[in-house]
Coordinates of C-alpha atoms in Angstrom, one line a residue:
E1 CA 102.9 90.6 68.0
Y2 CA 101.7 91.8 71.4
M3 CA 103.5 90.9 74.7
G4 CA 102.1 92.0 78.0
I5 CA 104.3 92.9 81.0
S6 CA 102.7 92.2 84.3
S7 CA 103.6 91.6 87.9
Y8 CA 100.4 90.1 89.4
V9 CA 97.7 88.1 87.8
G10 CA 95.7 87.7 91.1
Q11 CA 92.2 86.4 90.7
N12 CA 92.0 86.9 87.0
K13 CA 91.3 83.3 86.0
T14 CA 90.8 84.2 82.3
F15 CA 94.3 85.8 82.1
E16 CA 95.8 82.9 84.0
N17 CA 94.2 80.2 81.8
Q18 CA 95.1 82.0 78.6
Y19 CA 98.7 82.2 79.7
L20 CA 98.9 78.6 80.7
Q21 CA 97.4 77.5 77.4
G22 CA 99.9 79.5 75.4
E23 CA 97.4 82.1 74.1
L24 CA 99.1 85.1 75.7
E25 CA 102.7 86.3 75.8
V26 CA 103.4 87.6 79.2
E27 CA 106.6 88.8 80.8
L28 CA 106.2 88.6 84.6
T29 CA 108.3 91.1 86.4
P30 CA 108.5 92.2 90.1
Q31 CA 106.0 95.0 90.9
G32 CA 108.6 97.5 92.2
T33 CA 110.9 96.8 89.2
L34 CA 107.9 97.4 86.9
A35 CA 107.2 100.7 88.6
E36 CA 110.9 101.7 88.3
R37 CA 111.2 100.6 84.7
L38 CA 108.2 102.8 83.8
R39 CA 109.7 105.7 85.8
A40 CA 113.0 105.3 84.0
G41 CA 111.3 105.2 80.7
G42 CA 109.6 108.5 81.3
A43 CA 112.8 110.1 82.7
G44 CA 115.0 109.2 79.8
I45 CA 117.1 106.7 81.7
P46 CA 117.6 103.6 79.5
A47 CA 118.4 101.1 82.3
F48 CA 119.2 100.7 86.0
Y49 CA 120.5 98.2 88.5
T50 CA 118.3 96.7 91.3
P51 CA 118.8 93.9 93.9
T52 CA 115.3 92.6 93.3
G53 CA 115.2 89.2 91.7
F54 CA 118.8 88.1 92.2
G55 CA 119.0 84.3 92.3
T56 CA 115.6 83.8 90.8
V57 CA 114.3 83.1 87.3
I58 CA 114.2 86.9 86.7
N59 CA 118.0 86.8 87.0
Q60 CA 118.6 83.4 85.4
G61 CA 116.2 83.7 82.4
G62 CA 114.5 80.8 80.7
F63 CA 111.1 81.4 82.3
P64 CA 108.2 80.9 79.9
I65 CA 106.8 84.1 78.3
K66 CA 104.7 82.1 76.0
M67 CA 103.7 78.6 76.9
G68 CA 103.8 75.9 74.3
R69 CA 100.4 74.7 72.8
A70 CA 99.1 71.3 73.8
G71 CA 101.7 70.9 76.6
G72 CA 104.7 71.5 74.3
P73 CA 107.9 73.3 75.3
P74 CA 107.6 77.1 75.8
E75 CA 107.7 79.0 72.5
V76 CA 109.2 82.2 74.1
V77 CA 111.3 82.4 77.3
S78 CA 112.8 85.3 79.2
R79 CA 116.4 86.4 78.8
P80 CA 119.0 86.3 81.6
R81 CA 119.8 89.6 83.2
E82 CA 123.3 91.2 83.4
V83 CA 124.5 91.1 87.0
R84 CA 126.9 93.4 88.7
E85 CA 128.1 93.8 92.3
F86 CA 127.6 97.1 94.2
G87 CA 128.5 97.5 97.9
G88 CA 128.8 93.7 98.4
R89 CA 125.4 92.9 97.0
M90 CA 124.5 91.5 93.5
H91 CA 122.2 93.6 91.3
L92 CA 120.4 93.0 88.0
L93 CA 120.3 95.3 85.0
E94 CA 116.7 96.2 84.1
D95 CA 115.7 98.0 80.9
A96 CA 113.3 101.0 81.0
I97 CA 109.8 100.7 79.6
S98 CA 108.2 103.3 77.3
G99 CA 105.4 103.1 74.8
D100 CA 103.6 104.9 72.0
F101 CA 100.6 105.5 74.1
A102 CA 99.9 105.8 77.9
I103 CA 96.3 105.5 79.1
V104 CA 95.8 106.6 82.7
K105 CA 92.9 107.3 85.1
A106 CA 92.8 110.5 87.2
W107 CA 90.3 112.2 89.4
R108 CA 90.5 115.7 88.0
A109 CA 92.2 117.6 85.2
D110 CA 92.3 121.3 84.4
R111 CA 92.4 123.1 81.1
Y112 CA 96.2 123.0 81.1
G113 CA 96.2 119.2 81.2
N114 CA 97.4 119.0 84.9
L115 CA 96.1 115.9 86.6
Q116 CA 95.2 115.1 90.2
Y117 CA 94.6 111.6 91.6
R118 CA 92.5 110.6 94.5
H119 CA 93.7 108.5 97.5
T120 CA 95.2 105.1 96.4
A121 CA 94.0 105.5 92.8
M122 CA 97.3 107.2 92.2
N123 CA 99.3 103.8 92.2
F124 CA 100.9 103.3 88.8
N125 CA 99.2 106.3 87.0
P126 CA 101.9 109.0 87.4
V127 CA 104.7 106.8 86.1
V128 CA 102.6 105.4 83.3
A129 CA 101.6 108.9 82.2
K130 CA 105.3 109.8 81.8
A131 CA 106.3 106.7 80.0
G132 CA 104.1 107.2 76.9
R133 CA 104.9 109.4 73.9
V134 CA 101.2 110.3 73.9
C135 CA 99.3 110.2 77.2
I136 CA 95.5 109.9 77.2
A137 CA 93.9 110.7 80.6
E138 CA 90.4 109.6 81.5
V139 CA 89.1 111.9 84.3
E140 CA 86.0 112.2 86.4
E141 CA 86.0 116.0 86.6
V142 CA 87.5 118.9 84.5
V143 CA 88.1 122.2 86.2
D144 CA 89.4 125.5 85.0
R145 CA 92.6 125.4 87.1
L146 CA 94.0 123.0 89.8
P147 CA 95.9 124.5 92.7
P148 CA 99.6 124.1 91.9
D149 CA 100.3 122.0 95.0
A150 CA 97.4 119.7 94.1
V151 CA 98.9 118.7 90.7
H152 CA 100.3 115.1 90.7
T153 CA 101.1 114.9 87.0
P154 CA 102.0 118.2 85.2
G155 CA 100.3 118.9 82.0
V156 CA 103.5 118.7 80.0
Y157 CA 103.1 114.9 80.1
V158 CA 99.4 114.9 79.0
H159 CA 98.2 115.1 75.5
R160 CA 94.5 114.1 75.6
V161 CA 91.8 114.4 78.3
V162 CA 88.6 112.4 78.2
Q163 CA 85.9 113.0 80.8
C164 CA 83.9 109.9 81.8
N165 CA 81.6 109.2 84.7
Y166 CA 80.4 105.7 85.5
P167 CA 80.0 103.6 88.7
K168 CA 83.4 102.6 90.1
R169 CA 83.8 98.8 90.6
I170 CA 85.1 97.6 94.0
E171 CA 86.6 94.1 93.7
R172 CA 86.6 93.3 97.5
T173 CA 84.3 95.3 99.7
T174 CA 85.6 94.5 103.1
L175 CA 83.7 95.9 106.2
R176 CA 84.6 96.3 109.8
K177 CA 83.0 93.6 111.9
P178 CA 80.7 94.7 114.8
S179 CA 82.6 92.5 117.2
D180 CA 85.5 95.0 117.2
G181 CA 88.0 92.2 116.8
P182 CA 88.3 88.4 116.8
Q183 CA 87.1 86.2 119.6
R184 CA 90.2 84.7 121.3
T185 CA 90.0 81.1 122.3
A186 CA 91.3 80.6 125.9
D187 CA 92.4 77.0 125.2
V188 CA 95.3 77.4 122.8
T189 CA 95.3 73.7 122.0
A190 CA 91.9 74.2 120.4
L191 CA 93.2 76.9 118.0
S192 CA 93.0 76.2 114.3
A193 CA 96.3 76.0 112.4
R194 CA 95.7 79.4 110.8
E195 CA 94.7 81.1 114.0
R196 CA 97.8 79.6 115.8
I197 CA 100.1 81.0 113.1
V198 CA 98.4 84.4 113.1
R199 CA 98.3 84.8 116.8
R200 CA 102.0 83.8 117.1
A201 CA 103.0 86.1 114.2
A202 CA 101.3 89.1 115.9
L203 CA 104.0 89.0 118.6
E204 CA 106.6 89.9 115.9
L205 CA 105.0 93.4 115.8
K206 CA 106.4 96.0 118.2
D207 CA 105.2 99.4 119.2
G208 CA 106.3 102.1 116.6
M209 CA 107.1 99.7 113.8
S210 CA 106.4 100.3 110.2
C211 CA 105.2 97.1 108.6
N212 CA 104.2 95.6 105.3
L213 CA 101.8 92.7 105.7
G214 CA 101.3 90.4 102.7
I215 CA 98.1 89.1 101.3
G216 CA 96.3 86.3 103.2
M217 CA 97.1 85.4 106.8
P218 CA 99.4 88.4 107.5
T219 CA 96.5 90.9 106.9
M220 CA 94.8 89.3 110.0
L221 CA 97.6 90.3 112.4
P222 CA 96.5 93.8 113.4
S223 CA 93.3 92.3 114.8
Y224 CA 95.4 90.5 117.5
V225 CA 97.6 93.5 118.3
S226 CA 97.0 95.4 121.6
S227 CA 95.0 98.6 121.0
D228 CA 97.6 100.7 122.8
M229 CA 100.3 99.6 120.3
H230 CA 101.0 102.0 117.5
L231 CA 101.9 100.4 114.1
V232 CA 102.3 102.1 110.7
L233 CA 101.1 99.7 108.1
Q234 CA 102.3 100.1 104.5
S235 CA 100.6 98.9 101.3
E236 CA 102.5 98.5 98.1
N237 CA 99.8 100.3 96.0
G238 CA 100.8 103.6 97.6
L239 CA 99.5 104.0 101.1
L240 CA 101.4 104.4 104.4
G241 CA 99.1 104.4 107.4
I242 CA 96.3 101.9 106.9
G243 CA 93.4 102.2 109.3
P244 CA 90.7 99.6 110.1
F245 CA 88.3 98.2 107.5
P246 CA 85.5 100.7 106.9
E247 CA 81.9 100.7 108.0
E248 CA 79.5 100.5 105.2
S249 CA 79.0 104.3 105.1
E250 CA 82.8 104.8 104.8
V251 CA 83.4 102.5 101.8
D252 CA 85.4 104.4 99.1
A253 CA 86.3 102.8 95.8
D254 CA 89.5 105.0 95.7
L255 CA 90.8 103.7 99.1
I256 CA 91.9 100.1 99.0
N257 CA 95.0 98.0 100.0
A258 CA 97.2 95.9 97.9
G259 CA 94.8 93.0 98.3
K260 CA 92.1 95.2 96.7
E261 CA 90.2 95.3 100.0
T262 CA 88.5 98.5 101.1
V263 CA 90.3 100.2 104.0
T264 CA 90.4 103.6 105.8
F265 CA 93.2 106.0 106.7
S266 CA 95.0 106.0 110.0
D267 CA 95.8 109.4 111.6
E268 CA 99.4 109.5 110.1
A269 CA 98.4 108.3 106.6
S270 CA 99.9 109.5 103.4
V271 CA 99.4 108.4 99.8
F272 CA 101.8 108.3 96.9
G273 CA 102.6 106.5 93.7
S274 CA 103.8 102.9 93.4
E275 CA 107.3 104.0 92.6
E276 CA 107.5 105.8 95.9
S277 CA 106.0 102.9 97.7
F278 CA 108.8 100.5 96.5
A279 CA 111.5 103.1 97.1
M280 CA 110.5 102.9 100.8
I281 CA 110.7 99.1 100.6
R282 CA 114.0 98.8 98.7
G283 CA 115.6 101.6 100.7
G284 CA 115.0 99.8 104.0
H285 CA 112.6 102.3 105.4
I286 CA 110.0 99.6 106.4
D287 CA 111.0 97.7 109.6
I288 CA 109.4 94.3 108.9
S289 CA 107.6 92.4 106.1
I290 CA 105.4 89.4 107.0
L291 CA 104.3 87.3 104.1
G292 CA 103.1 83.8 103.2
G293 CA 105.1 81.0 101.7
L294 CA 104.8 77.9 99.6
Q295 CA 108.3 76.6 100.4
V296 CA 111.3 77.7 102.5
N297 CA 114.7 75.9 102.7
Y298 CA 117.4 75.8 105.4
R299 CA 119.2 78.8 103.9
G300 CA 116.1 81.0 104.0
D301 CA 115.4 80.7 100.3
L302 CA 111.7 81.5 99.7
A303 CA 109.2 80.3 97.0
N304 CA 105.8 81.8 97.2
W305 CA 104.5 83.0 93.8
I306 CA 104.0 80.2 91.3
I307 CA 103.3 76.4 90.9
P308 CA 104.4 75.8 87.3
G309 CA 101.7 74.5 85.1
S310 CA 98.9 74.9 87.6
M311 CA 99.0 78.2 89.4
V312 CA 100.4 81.5 88.1
K313 CA 99.6 84.5 90.4
G314 CA 102.7 86.5 89.6
M315 CA 105.2 87.7 92.2
G316 CA 103.6 91.0 92.8
G317 CA 105.7 93.0 95.2
A318 CA 107.0 89.9 97.1
M319 CA 110.5 89.9 95.3
D320 CA 110.9 93.5 96.2
L321 CA 109.9 93.0 99.8
V322 CA 112.4 90.1 100.4
A323 CA 115.2 91.9 98.6
S324 CA 115.0 94.8 100.9
P325 CA 117.0 95.3 104.1
S326 CA 113.8 94.9 106.2
R327 CA 113.3 91.9 108.5
V328 CA 111.4 89.1 106.7
V329 CA 109.1 86.7 108.5
V330 CA 107.3 83.9 106.6
T331 CA 104.0 82.6 107.9
M332 CA 102.7 79.3 106.5
E333 CA 101.2 75.9 107.5
H334 CA 104.0 73.4 108.2
T335 CA 102.9 71.0 105.5
A336 CA 100.4 71.0 102.5
G337 CA 98.7 67.7 103.2
K338 CA 101.5 65.1 103.0
E339 CA 103.8 67.5 101.1
L340 CA 106.6 69.0 103.1
K341 CA 107.1 72.8 102.8
I342 CA 110.4 73.3 104.8
L343 CA 113.0 71.6 102.7
E344 CA 116.7 71.1 102.0
E345 CA 116.1 72.7 98.6
C346 CA 113.1 74.5 97.2
T347 CA 111.6 72.8 94.2
L348 CA 109.4 75.8 93.1
P349 CA 110.8 78.9 91.4
L350 CA 112.3 81.2 94.0
T351 CA 111.1 84.6 95.3
G352 CA 114.5 85.3 96.8
Q353 CA 117.7 83.6 97.9
A354 CA 118.7 83.6 101.6
V355 CA 116.1 86.3 102.4
V356 CA 114.0 84.8 105.3
D357 CA 114.8 85.7 108.9
R358 CA 112.1 83.7 110.7
I359 CA 109.6 81.0 109.8
I360 CA 106.3 80.7 111.8
T361 CA 104.1 77.6 111.2
D362 CA 101.3 76.0 113.1
L363 CA 103.8 73.6 114.7
A364 CA 107.0 75.6 115.2
V365 CA 109.0 78.8 115.0
F366 CA 112.4 78.6 113.3
D367 CA 115.2 81.2 113.0
V368 CA 117.3 81.2 109.9
T369 CA 121.0 81.3 110.9
P370 CA 124.2 81.1 108.9
A371 CA 124.4 77.5 110.1
G372 CA 120.9 76.6 109.0
L373 CA 117.5 76.5 110.8
R374 CA 117.3 76.7 114.5
L375 CA 114.1 75.6 116.3
R376 CA 113.2 78.1 119.0
E377 CA 109.6 77.4 119.8
H378 CA 107.2 74.5 119.5
A379 CA 103.4 74.4 119.5
P380 CA 101.6 73.2 122.6
G381 CA 101.6 69.4 122.7
V382 CA 104.0 69.1 119.8
T383 CA 107.4 67.4 120.3
V384 CA 110.7 68.0 118.6
E385 CA 110.6 64.5 117.2
A386 CA 107.2 65.2 115.7
I387 CA 108.5 68.4 114.1
R388 CA 111.5 66.5 112.6
E389 CA 109.2 64.0 111.0
V390 CA 107.4 66.8 108.9
T391 CA 110.5 68.9 108.2
G392 CA 112.4 68.2 105.1
C393 CA 115.8 69.4 106.3
Q394 CA 118.1 69.2 109.4
F395 CA 117.7 71.8 112.1
T396 CA 119.3 72.5 115.5
V397 CA 117.4 73.2 118.7
C398 CA 117.8 76.3 120.7
P399 CA 119.1 75.7 124.3
D400 CA 116.1 77.8 125.5
L401 CA 113.5 76.0 123.4
H402 CA 110.1 76.8 124.7
E403 CA 106.4 76.5 124.0
M404 CA 104.8 79.0 121.6
E405 CA 103.1 82.0 123.1
F406 CA 100.2 83.7 121.4
A407 CA 98.8 87.2 121.2

């Protein structure tokens, strides 16, 4: 029997369909937890505690690992995690991952088996290399000797080296637009719902902040930030200091963001493995995370990674981001057609419990407080009564309620 362990299905429709039809056994696990489970496996640590996933199906168990055929009940489900409190927070016990073989991709190897990775192609490779009893490295170049400070994976972990050269595939070649930025509409009442959300969310970013911007609308925010504001943008795949999208001549298959888009380095950029990236996130070293949502409730519970039976993208790094001490802002359209998205209780599997600090929609801005949601801003021409009609829970109104401003 083969069971895959994955964090993000993304745009892989074949994978998604096979899982939904019960043809694959897949344990979905948060991306930062996956990186740490692999690191622990290679370091001889059998298990560890993490705050990521508390209050979700990762914690509670019972999530389908193998779906039932012909719409039947799941054949295999996940197990509940042991829970323990540290420092007033609840943590889950996660087992290490190791395997018979580890297959990695590196840029260069030397005759001693030392490996060097290039740019964001490091990602999971270093921890995977250490987690296998036999590590096979596919490399682009073999040299006599790598400089000691250029070695990312020491040769003691590597057992086989295979040299291969073939064109590198880029999933999402994204280029800098000649306009140097979006055209701002002067009449804010004419803004589309998405542009209204993005331009309001851009005001959450302050000079000097380190930020993680989720896939989708949040990636558009830097286009609306003042050019004299300095932001340090982080990507979960191992990049701190994301520059603008490249010009065609700058496209590099080894330099992408977590959404698989081509990017460039900013002046302060650094690259590292995925385990280091999520250490920054879990450790509270990133100031703010802005990500999308499918549902949010009055306590700040967030659901944004799956619609059971129809959409399985995986949680990726979202559970790690919302479990961190960083400020969490959710951007989403206020409704999905006639379906309400701000609710008394989320009906979709959670990404995190009581993790959201602020909700920004095309109609309103809410703060999440211990007493529930508080309306602090409304879109131009939108009344409090109109917002109540499309909000599925009670909320209070800020004494200084005012109209939304936009970047």
